[in-house]
Coordinates of C-alpha atoms in Angstrom, one line a residue:
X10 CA 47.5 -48.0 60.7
X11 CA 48.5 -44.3 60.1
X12 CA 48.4 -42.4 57.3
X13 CA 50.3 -39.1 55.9
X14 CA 48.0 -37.1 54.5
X15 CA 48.6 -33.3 52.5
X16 CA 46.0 -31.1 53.5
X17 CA 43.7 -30.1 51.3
X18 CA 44.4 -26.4 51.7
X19 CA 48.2 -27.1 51.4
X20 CA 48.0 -29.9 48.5
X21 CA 45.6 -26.8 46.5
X22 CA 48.0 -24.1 47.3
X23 CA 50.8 -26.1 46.1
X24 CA 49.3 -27.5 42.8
X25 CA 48.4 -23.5 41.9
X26 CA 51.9 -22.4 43.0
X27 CA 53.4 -24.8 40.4
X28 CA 50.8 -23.9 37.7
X29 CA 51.7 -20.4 38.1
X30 CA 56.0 -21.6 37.5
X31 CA 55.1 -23.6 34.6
X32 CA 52.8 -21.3 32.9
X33 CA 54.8 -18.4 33.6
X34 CA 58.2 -20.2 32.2
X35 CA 56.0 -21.3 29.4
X36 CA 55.0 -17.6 28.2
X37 CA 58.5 -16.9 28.8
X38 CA 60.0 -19.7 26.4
X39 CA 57.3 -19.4 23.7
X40 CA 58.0 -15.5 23.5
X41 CA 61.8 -16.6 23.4
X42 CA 61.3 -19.2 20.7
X43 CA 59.0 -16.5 18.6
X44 CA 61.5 -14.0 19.2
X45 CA 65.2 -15.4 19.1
X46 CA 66.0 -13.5 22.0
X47 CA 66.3 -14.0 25.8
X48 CA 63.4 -12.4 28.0
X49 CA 65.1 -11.3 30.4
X50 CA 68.8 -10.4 29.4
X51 CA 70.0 -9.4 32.9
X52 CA 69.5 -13.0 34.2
X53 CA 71.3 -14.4 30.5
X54 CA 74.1 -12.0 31.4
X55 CA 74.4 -12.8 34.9
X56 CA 74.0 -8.7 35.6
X57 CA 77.2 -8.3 33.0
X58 CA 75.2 -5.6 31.1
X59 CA 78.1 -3.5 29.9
X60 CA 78.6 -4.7 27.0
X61 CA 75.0 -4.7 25.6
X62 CA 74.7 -1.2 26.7
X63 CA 78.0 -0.6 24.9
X64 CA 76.7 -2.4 21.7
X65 CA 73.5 -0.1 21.8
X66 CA 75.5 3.0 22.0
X67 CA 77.2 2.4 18.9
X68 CA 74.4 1.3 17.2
X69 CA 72.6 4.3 18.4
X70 CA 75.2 6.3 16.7
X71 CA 75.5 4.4 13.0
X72 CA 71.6 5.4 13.9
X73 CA 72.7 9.1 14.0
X74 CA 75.4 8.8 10.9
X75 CA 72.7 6.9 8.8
X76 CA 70.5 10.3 9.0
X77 CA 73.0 12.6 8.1
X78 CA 74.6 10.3 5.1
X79 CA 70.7 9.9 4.0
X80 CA 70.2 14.1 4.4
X81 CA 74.0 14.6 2.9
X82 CA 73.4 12.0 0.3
X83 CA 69.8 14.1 -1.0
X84 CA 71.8 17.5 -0.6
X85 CA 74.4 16.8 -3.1
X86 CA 72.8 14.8 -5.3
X87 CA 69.8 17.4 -6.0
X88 CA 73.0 20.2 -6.1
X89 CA 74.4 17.6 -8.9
X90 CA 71.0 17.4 -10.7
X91 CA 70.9 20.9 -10.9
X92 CA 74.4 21.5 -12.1
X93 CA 73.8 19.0 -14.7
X94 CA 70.7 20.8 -15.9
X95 CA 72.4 24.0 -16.0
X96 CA 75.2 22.6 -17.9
X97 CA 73.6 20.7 -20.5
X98 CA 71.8 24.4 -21.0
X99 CA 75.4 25.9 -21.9
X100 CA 77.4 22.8 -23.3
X101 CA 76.8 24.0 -26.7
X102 CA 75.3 27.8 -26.2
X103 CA 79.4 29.8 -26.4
X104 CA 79.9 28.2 -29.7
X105 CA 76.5 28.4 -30.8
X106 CA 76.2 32.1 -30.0
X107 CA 80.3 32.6 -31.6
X108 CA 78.8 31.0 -34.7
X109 CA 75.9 33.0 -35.1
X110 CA 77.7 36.1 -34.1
X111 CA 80.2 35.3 -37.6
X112 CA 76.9 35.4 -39.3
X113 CA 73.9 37.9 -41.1
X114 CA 72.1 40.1 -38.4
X115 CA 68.7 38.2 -38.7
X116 CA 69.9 34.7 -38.2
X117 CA 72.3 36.7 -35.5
X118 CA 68.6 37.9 -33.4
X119 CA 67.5 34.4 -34.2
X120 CA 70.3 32.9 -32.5
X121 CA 70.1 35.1 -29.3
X122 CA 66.5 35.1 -29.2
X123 CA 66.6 31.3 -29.5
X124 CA 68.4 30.9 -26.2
X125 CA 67.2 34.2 -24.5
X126 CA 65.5 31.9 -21.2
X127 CA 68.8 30.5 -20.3
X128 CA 69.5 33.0 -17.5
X129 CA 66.2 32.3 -15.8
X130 CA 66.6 28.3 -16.8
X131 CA 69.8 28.9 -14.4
X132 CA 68.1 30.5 -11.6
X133 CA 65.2 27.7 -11.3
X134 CA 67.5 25.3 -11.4
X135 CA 69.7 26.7 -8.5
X136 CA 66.9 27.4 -6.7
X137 CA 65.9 23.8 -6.0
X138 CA 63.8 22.7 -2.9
X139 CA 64.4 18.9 -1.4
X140 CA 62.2 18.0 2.0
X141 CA 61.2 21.9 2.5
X142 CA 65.1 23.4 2.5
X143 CA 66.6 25.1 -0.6
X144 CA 70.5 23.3 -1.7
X145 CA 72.2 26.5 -2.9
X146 CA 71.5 28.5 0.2
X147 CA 73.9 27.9 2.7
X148 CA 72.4 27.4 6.5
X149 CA 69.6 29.4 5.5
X150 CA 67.5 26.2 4.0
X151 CA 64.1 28.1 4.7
X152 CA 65.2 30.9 1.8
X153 CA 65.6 30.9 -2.1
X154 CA 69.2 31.3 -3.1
X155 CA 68.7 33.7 -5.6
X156 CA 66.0 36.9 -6.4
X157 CA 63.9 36.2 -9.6
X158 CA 65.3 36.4 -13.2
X159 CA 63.4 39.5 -13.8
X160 CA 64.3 41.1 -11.1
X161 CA 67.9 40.6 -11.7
X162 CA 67.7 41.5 -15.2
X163 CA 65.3 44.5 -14.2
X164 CA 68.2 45.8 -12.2
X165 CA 71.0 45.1 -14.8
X166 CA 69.3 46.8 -17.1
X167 CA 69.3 50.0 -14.7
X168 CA 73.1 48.8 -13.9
X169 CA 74.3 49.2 -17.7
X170 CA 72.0 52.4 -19.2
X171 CA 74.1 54.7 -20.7
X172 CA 76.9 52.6 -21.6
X173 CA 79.4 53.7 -24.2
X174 CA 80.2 50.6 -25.5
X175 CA 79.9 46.5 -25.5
X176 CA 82.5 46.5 -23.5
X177 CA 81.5 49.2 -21.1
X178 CA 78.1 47.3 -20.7
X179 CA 80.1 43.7 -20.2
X180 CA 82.4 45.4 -17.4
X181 CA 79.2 46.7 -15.3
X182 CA 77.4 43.4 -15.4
X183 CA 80.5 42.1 -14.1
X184 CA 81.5 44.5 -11.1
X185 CA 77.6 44.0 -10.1
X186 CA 78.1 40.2 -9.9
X187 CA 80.9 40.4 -8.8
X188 CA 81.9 43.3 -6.4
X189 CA 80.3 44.4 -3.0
X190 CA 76.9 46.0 -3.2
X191 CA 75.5 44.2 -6.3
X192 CA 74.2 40.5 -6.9
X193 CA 75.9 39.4 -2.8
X194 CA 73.2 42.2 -2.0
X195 CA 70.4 41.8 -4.4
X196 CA 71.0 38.7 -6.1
X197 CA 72.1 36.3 -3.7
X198 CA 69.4 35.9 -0.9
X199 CA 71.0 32.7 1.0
X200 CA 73.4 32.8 3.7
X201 CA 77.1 33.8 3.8
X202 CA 78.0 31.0 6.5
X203 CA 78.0 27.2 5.4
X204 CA 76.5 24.2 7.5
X205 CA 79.2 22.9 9.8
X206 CA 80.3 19.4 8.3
X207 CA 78.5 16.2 9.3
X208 CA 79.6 13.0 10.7
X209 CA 78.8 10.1 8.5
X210 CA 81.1 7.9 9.7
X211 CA 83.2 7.0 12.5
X212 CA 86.1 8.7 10.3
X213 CA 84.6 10.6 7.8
X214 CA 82.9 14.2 7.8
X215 CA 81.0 15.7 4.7
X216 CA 80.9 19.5 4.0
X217 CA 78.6 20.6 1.6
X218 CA 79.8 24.1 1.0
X219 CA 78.7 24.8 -2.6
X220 CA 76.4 27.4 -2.3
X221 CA 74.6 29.8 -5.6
X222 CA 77.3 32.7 -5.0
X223 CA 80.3 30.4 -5.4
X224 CA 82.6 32.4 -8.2
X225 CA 81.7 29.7 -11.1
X226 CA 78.5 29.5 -10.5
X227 CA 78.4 33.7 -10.8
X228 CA 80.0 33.7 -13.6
X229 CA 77.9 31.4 -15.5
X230 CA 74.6 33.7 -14.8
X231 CA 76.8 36.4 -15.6
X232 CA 77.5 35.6 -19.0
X233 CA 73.8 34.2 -19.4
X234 CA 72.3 37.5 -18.0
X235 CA 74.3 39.4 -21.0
X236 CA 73.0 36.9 -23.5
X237 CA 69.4 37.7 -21.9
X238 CA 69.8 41.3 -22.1
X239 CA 71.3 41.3 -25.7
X240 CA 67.6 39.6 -26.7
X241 CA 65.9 41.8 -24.7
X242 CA 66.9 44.3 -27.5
X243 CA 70.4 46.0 -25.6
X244 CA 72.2 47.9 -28.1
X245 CA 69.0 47.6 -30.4
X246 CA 70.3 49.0 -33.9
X247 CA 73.5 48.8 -33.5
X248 CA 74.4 45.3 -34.7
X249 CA 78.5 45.6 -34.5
X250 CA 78.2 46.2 -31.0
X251 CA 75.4 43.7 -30.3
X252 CA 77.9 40.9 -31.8
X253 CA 80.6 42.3 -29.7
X254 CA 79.0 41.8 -26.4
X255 CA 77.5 38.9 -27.6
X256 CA 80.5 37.0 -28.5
X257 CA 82.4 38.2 -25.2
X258 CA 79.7 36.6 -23.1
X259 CA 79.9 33.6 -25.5
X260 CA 83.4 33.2 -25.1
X261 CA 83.6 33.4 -20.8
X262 CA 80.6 31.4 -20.9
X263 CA 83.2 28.1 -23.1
X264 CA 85.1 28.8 -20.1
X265 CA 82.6 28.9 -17.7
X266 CA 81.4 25.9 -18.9
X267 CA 84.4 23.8 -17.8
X268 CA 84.9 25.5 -14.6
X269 CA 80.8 24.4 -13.8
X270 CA 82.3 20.9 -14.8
X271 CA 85.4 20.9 -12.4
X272 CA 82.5 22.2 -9.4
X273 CA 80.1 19.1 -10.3
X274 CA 83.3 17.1 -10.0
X275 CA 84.0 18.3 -6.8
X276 CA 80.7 16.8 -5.9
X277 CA 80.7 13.7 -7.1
X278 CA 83.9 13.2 -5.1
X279 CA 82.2 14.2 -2.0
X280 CA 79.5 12.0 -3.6
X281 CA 81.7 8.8 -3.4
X282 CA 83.7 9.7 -0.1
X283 CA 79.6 9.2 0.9
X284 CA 79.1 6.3 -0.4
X285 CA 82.3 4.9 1.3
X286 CA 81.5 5.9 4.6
X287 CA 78.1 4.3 4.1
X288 CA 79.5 1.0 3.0
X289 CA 81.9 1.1 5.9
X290 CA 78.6 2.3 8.2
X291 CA 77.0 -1.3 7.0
X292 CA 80.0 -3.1 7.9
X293 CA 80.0 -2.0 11.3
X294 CA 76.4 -2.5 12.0
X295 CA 76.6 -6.1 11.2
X296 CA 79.3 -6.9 13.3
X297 CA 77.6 -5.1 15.9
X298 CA 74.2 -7.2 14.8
X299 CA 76.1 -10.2 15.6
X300 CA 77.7 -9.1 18.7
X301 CA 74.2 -8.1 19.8
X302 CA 72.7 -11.5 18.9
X303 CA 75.5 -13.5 20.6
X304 CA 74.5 -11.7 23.7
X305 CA 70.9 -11.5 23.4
X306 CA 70.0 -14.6 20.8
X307 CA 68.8 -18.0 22.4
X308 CA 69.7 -21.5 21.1
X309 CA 66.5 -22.2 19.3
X310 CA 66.5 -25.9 19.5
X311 CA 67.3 -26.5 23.5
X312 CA 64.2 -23.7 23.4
X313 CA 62.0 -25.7 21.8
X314 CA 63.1 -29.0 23.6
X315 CA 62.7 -27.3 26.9
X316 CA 59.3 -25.7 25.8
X317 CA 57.9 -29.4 24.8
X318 CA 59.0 -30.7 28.3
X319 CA 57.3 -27.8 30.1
X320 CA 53.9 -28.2 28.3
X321 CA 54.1 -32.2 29.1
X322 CA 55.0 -31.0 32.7
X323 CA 51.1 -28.9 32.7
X324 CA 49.3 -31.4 31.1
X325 CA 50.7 -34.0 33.8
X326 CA 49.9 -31.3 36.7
X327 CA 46.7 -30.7 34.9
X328 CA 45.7 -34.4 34.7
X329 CA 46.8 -35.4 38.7
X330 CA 44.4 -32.3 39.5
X331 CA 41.3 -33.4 37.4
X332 CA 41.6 -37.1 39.0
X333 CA 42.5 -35.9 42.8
X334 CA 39.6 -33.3 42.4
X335 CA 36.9 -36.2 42.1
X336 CA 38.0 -38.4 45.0
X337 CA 35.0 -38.7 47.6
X338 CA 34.7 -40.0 50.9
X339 CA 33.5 -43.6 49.6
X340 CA 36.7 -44.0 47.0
X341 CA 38.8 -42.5 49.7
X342 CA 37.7 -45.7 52.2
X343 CA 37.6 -48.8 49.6

């Protein structure tokens, strides 16, 4: 009788040869089913890896538009915030000030005194810091926008001794804000150039341009510094002409006023251009998601099926090796 035998050797070789298959494809489907995603996406794609790679450069740029809406976003907001705060310090001061100007000399000083921390109210809140950078300074973030309050009143006050009249002492304060050599010197410590503007979007750029020198915002602490000086005791003892310069600061500062109104409109129009262009950001990502997933993404249920059917395989392998491993001689022969 003959007999066709498997070597020992060979039979051991190939039981461990399938072991290592199964257990190997089992690792792989188990990660796939705990994932949702192929393993290997080169063999899914049958080498076709263009478009994954072109679905992860876009998403790498949203990635890139994401950061600068989320730093754009901060920038303008604080500037808002800060705008806000300065105008809820002026909405009523002109009229106030007009009022008490058309009124006795002490409820005149009361008046002035009352409101004589406006100017430096103005420069804390243009000098606001977000993440280490300063809003109001142009590209140079690492620098306050502005010199202190006192030291800008300190120097107005040099500016305007020896003026004739309230409205000599008006006109200086105003060719030092407002001609070369004066606050763009000593007043204004940011940066001249602007940030270049920043992609948020596919199609949209944002340039945040307002900076603490911008013409409204100047003559806003213009009209405040006079109001400052004024209670500082300027023109001391000479109450016609303190209500003179008084009530021409009052009465640029109504103005001033609504032009600071019009700028923080200006930003909340940037504001909601941002908030488009992160809406339309969102959109894109989830398409992109689902293109990704349709490439990448595994049918969870022919997983699963395919996982039971591999661990039935190893137990079976598992069970033939545990019986062939105790055959002897003697059970070989019966």
């Amino acid at each position: 009788m003959n007999f066709s035998i498997t070597g020992d050797l060979a039979s051991s070789l190939m039981s461990r040869r399938t072991s290592a298959s199964l257990k190997s494809e089992l690792q792989r489907l188990t990660q796939e089913a705990g994932t949702g995603r192929v393993t290997d996406v080169a063999r899914s794609t049958k080498g076709e890896l263009a478009p994954i790679a072109s679905v992860k450069r876009s998403l790498a740029l949203l990635d890139a538009h994401a950061t600068s809406a989320s730093k754009t976003a901060l920038k303008l907001t604080s500037q808002d915030l800060a705008l806000q705060a300065i105008s809820q310090q002026i909405s009523e001061l002109g009229p106030a000030i007009l009022t008490a100007a058309n009124s006795g000399p002490v409820a005149f000083d009361a008046a002035i005194s009352s409101h004589a921390d406006r100017f430096s109210g103005a420069v804390s809140a243009l000098s606001t810091k977000i993440s280490g950078s300063y809003v109001f300074s142009g590209v140079s973030v690492d620098t306050a926008p502005l010199a202190a309050a006192d030291d800008m009143l300190a120097e107005l006050e040099v500016v305007t001794a020896g003026s004739a009249s309230a409205a000599d002492f008006y006109q200086r304060i105003d060719d030092w804000f407002n001609l070369p050599g004066g606050f763009d010197q000593t007043g204004y410590l940011g940066s001249d150039a602007n940030s270049d503007p920043l992609e948020v979007s596919s199609t949209e750029t944002i340039h945040v341009s307002l900076t603490a020198d911008a013409l409204e915002v100047k003559n806003v602490l213009k009209d405040l510094a006079v109001l400052s000086l004024v209670a500082d005791g300027a023109f001391l003892g000479n109450a016609a002409e303190r209500k003179e310069l008084a009530s021409q600061a009052a009465g640029s500062l109504i103005s001033g006023a609504k032009d600071l109104i019009e700028v923080r409109a200006n930003v909340g129009a940037q504001l909601e251009r941002l908030s488009l262009a992160e809406a339309q950001n969102a959109s894109e990502r989830y398409a992109l998601s689902e293109s990704y997933n349709q490439i990448t993404g595994v049918d969870l249920f022919e997983t699963a099926t395919r996982l039971e059917e591999v661990q039935l395989q190893l137990e079976s392998l598992y069970l033939i090796t545990a019986r062939t491993s105790r055959l002897n001689l003697t059970e070989f022969l019966r």
